XYZ file of C-alpha atoms in Angstrom:
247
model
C -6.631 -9.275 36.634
C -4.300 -9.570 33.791
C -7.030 -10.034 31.054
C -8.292 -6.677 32.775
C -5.221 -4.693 32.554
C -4.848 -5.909 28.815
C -8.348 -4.482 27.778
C -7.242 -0.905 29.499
C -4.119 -1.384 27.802
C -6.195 -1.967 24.379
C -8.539 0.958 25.211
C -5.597 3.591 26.184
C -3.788 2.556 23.000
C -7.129 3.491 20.797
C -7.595 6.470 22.664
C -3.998 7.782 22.427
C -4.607 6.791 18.666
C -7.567 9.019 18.129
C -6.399 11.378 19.750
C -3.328 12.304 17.551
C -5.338 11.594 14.494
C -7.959 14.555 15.563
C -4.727 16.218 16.682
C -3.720 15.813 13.608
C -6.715 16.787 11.426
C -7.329 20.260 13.449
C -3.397 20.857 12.930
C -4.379 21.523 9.285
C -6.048 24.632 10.325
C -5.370 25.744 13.630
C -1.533 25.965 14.973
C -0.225 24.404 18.027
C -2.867 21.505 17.966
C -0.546 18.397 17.762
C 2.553 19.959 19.829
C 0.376 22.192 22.007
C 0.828 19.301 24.879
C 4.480 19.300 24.631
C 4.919 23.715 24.796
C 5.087 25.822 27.077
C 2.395 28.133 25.192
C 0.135 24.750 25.651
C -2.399 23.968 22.799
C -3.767 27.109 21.186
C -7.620 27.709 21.420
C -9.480 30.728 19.713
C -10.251 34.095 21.282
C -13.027 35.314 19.796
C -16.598 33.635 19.314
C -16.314 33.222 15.248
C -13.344 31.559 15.681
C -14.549 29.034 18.934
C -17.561 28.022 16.694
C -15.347 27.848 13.784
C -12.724 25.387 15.773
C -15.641 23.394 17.461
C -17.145 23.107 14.075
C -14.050 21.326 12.622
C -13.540 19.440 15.444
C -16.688 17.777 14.968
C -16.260 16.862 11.726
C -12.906 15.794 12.323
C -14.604 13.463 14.903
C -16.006 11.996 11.937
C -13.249 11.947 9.556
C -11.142 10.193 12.501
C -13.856 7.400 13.430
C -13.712 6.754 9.320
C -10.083 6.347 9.199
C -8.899 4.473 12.166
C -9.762 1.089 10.340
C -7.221 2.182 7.935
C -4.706 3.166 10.657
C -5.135 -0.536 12.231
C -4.771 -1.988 8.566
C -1.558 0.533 8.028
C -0.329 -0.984 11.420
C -0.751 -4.524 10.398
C 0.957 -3.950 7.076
C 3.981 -1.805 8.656
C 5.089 -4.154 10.482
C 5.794 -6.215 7.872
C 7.089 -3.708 5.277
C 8.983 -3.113 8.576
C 10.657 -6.908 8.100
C 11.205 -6.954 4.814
C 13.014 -3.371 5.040
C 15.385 -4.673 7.379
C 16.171 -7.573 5.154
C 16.676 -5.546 1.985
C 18.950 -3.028 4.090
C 21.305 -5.360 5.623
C 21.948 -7.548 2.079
C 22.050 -4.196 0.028
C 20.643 -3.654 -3.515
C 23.180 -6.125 -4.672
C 22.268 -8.719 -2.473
C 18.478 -8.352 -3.216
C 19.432 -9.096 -6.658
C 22.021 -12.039 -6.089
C 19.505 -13.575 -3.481
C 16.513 -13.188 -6.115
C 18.352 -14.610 -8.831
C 19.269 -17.789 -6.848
C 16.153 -18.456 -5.364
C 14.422 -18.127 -9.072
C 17.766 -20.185 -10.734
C 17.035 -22.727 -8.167
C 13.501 -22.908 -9.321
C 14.565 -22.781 -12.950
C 16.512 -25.604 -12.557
C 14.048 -27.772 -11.117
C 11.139 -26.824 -13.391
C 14.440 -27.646 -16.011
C 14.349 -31.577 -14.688
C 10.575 -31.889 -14.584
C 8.740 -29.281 -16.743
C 8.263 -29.186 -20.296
C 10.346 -26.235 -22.059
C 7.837 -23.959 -22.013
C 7.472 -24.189 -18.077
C 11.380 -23.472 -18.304
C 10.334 -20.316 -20.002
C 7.509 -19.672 -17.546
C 9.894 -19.667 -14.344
C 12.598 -18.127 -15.717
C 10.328 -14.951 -17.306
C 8.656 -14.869 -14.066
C 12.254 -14.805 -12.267
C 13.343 -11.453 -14.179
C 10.098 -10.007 -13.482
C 10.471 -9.943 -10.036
C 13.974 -9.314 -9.819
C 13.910 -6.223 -11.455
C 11.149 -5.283 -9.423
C 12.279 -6.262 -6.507
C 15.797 -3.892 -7.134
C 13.613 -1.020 -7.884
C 11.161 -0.855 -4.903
C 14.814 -1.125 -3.156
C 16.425 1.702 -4.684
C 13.191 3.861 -4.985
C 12.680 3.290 -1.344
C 16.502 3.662 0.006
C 17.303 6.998 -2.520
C 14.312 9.101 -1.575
C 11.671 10.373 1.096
C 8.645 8.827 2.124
C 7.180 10.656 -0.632
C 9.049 8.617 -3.654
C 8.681 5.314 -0.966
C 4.647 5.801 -1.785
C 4.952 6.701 -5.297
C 7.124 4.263 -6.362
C 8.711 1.759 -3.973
C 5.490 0.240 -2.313
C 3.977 -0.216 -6.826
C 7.173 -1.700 -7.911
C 6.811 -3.927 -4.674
C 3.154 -4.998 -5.797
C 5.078 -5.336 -9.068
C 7.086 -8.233 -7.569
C 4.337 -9.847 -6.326
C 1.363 -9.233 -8.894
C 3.483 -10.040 -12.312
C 5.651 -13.336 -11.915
C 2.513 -15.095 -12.072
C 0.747 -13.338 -14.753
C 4.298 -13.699 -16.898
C 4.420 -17.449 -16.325
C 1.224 -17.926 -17.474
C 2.096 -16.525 -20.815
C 4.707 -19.404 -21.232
C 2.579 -22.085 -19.340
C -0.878 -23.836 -20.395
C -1.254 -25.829 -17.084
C -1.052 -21.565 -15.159
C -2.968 -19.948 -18.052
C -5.989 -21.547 -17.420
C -6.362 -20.444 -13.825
C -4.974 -17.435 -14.085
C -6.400 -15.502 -17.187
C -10.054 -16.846 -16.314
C -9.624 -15.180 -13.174
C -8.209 -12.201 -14.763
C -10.914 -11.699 -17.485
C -13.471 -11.790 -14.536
C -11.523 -8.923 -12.611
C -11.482 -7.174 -15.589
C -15.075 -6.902 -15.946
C -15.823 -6.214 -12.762
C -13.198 -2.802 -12.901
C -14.758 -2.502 -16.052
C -18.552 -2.232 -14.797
C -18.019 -0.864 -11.387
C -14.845 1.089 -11.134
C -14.255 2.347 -14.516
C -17.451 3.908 -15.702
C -16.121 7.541 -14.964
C -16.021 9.763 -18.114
C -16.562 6.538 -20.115
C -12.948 4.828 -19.269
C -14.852 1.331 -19.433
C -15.861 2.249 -23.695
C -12.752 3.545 -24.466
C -10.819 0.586 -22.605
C -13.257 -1.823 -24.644
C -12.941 -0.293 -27.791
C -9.009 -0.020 -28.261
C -7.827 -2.958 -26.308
C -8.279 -6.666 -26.532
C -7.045 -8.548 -23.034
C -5.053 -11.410 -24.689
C -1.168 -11.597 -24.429
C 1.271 -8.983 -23.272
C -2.638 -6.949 -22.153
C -2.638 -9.084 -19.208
C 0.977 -7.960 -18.007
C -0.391 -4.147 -18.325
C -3.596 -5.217 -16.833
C -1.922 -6.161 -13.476
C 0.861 -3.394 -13.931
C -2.149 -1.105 -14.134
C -3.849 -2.594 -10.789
C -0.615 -3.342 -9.010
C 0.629 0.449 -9.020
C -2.755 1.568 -7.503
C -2.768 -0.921 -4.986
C 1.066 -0.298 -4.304
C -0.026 3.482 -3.759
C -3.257 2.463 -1.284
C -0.808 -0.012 0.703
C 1.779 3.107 1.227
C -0.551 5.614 2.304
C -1.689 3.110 4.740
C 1.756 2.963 6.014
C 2.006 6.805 5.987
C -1.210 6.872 8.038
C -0.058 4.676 10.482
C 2.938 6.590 10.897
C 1.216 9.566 11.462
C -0.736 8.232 14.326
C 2.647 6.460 15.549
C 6.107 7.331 14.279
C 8.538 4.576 14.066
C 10.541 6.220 17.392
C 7.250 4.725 19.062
C-alpha cells in the first residue's frame, strides 16, 4: 500500500511539474496562464476562433517543448539541491571565511606535499590552491551581490572555475599530473575541435593561431568551464521555474 501511494505521489509530482512548465510556456503569449488558477478572473482563454486555434496551436507545441525539457528540470533539481548546500555553507562563513577556510585546507595540503613531494609538486599544490581560492571568493560575491541573472552569468562559471582549473594548474608544475591530465585534454580538444567547433570555421582559426601547450591549457578549461558554469545555472533557473525555492 505504501509502495502504491509513493508511485501516485511520483506521478502527481510530474504532473504538477508539467503542468507549470506548459503554464509557463503559454504565459509567454497569452496573459493569465500561470496565475489564472490562483484569480478570481480564472485562467484567460480566447474569444474568438483565430485566437482558440491560435492558443491550441501553441499549446501543442508547447506540449512538445515541455516533454523535451523536463529531463533538464529533473537534472536542474538534482543539481539545486546541492548548489542549495553549498550556498548555505558559503552564507553562514561569509566571503571571508570562504577564503580563510580555502586557504587552510590548500596550506594543509601544501604542507604535506612540502614533507613528501619534490619542489615542483610544492609548486603544483600551492598554484592549484590560489586558483581555486580566488575562484571560489568570486562565485561568492558574484552570487551574494546580484540577481539570479549575474548568479548564471558569473557565479555558477567562476564555480566551474574552482573545480575545472586546480588540476589543470598543478599539472603545469607536476610531471607525475601532466601526463594524465594533458593527454586527456588534447583528446577533448579534438573532439570540440571536430564536432562542436566547425561553425563559421572556429576549429581553422583555433588551429591556426594557437598551439595547446602551457598556459593554452589553463584557457582551454577557462574556455569550457564558463560554458558549462552557464548550462549548470540555467538548469537551476529551470528548476526553479517549475518549483520556486518557497516549495
Amino acid at each position: 500500500m505504501a509502495r502504491g501511494t509513493s508511485q501516485g505521489g511520483l506521478v502527481d509530482a510530474i504532473r504538477y511539474d508539467l503542468r507549470r512548465l506548459h503554464d509557463g510556456w503559454m504565459a509567454l503569449y497569452f496573459p493569465r496562464q500561470r496565475t489564472g488558477e490562483h484569480s478570481v478572473l480564472g485562467k484567460w482563454t480566447p474569444q474568438s476562433t483565430a485566437g482558440t486555434v491560435a492558443y491550441r496551436s501553441l499549446g501543442a507545441l508547447g506540449a512538445l517543448v515541455v516533454g523535451l525539457l523536463y529531463p533538464f528540470v529533473l537534472f536542474g533539481f538534482a543539481i539545486r539541491y546541492q548548489t542549495r548546500r553549498i550556498d548555505r555553507t558559503a552564507a553562514s562563513l561569509g566571503v571571508l571565511g570562504v577564503v580563510v577556510l580555502s586557504l587552510v585546507v590548500w596550506g594543509a595540503l601544501t604542507a604535506v606535499a612540502w614533507r613528501r613531494f619534490s619542489d615542483a609538486g610544492v609548486i603544483a599544490v600551492a598554484a592549484s590552491g590560489g586558483v581555486a581560492t580566488v575562484a571560489a571568493a568570486l562565485a561568492y560575491l558574484t552570487s551574494r551581490f546580484g540577481g539570479r541573472f549575474t548568479t548564471v552569468l558569473f557565479a555558477y562559471p567562476f564555480g566551474m572555475t574552482a573545480i575545472f582549473l586546480p588540476p589543470v594548474v598543478a599539472a603545469l608544475y607536476s610531471p607525475a599530473l601532466s601526463v594524465v591530465v594533458f593527454p586527456n585534454s588534447e583528446s577533448i580538444a579534438v573532439w570540440l575541435l571536430d564536432n562542436v567547433l566547425t561553425y563559421r570555421n572556429v576549429d581553422e582559426y583555433l588551429r591556426s593561431r594557437y598551439d595547446l601547450e602551457g598556459l593554452a591549457y589553463v584557457g582551454m578549461w577557462f574556455g569550457i568551464a564558463v560554458p558549462v558554469g552557464w548550462v549548470v545555472g540555467l538548469f537551476v533557473s529551470l528548476a526553479n521555474l517549475v518549483r520556486p525555492k518557497s516549495e
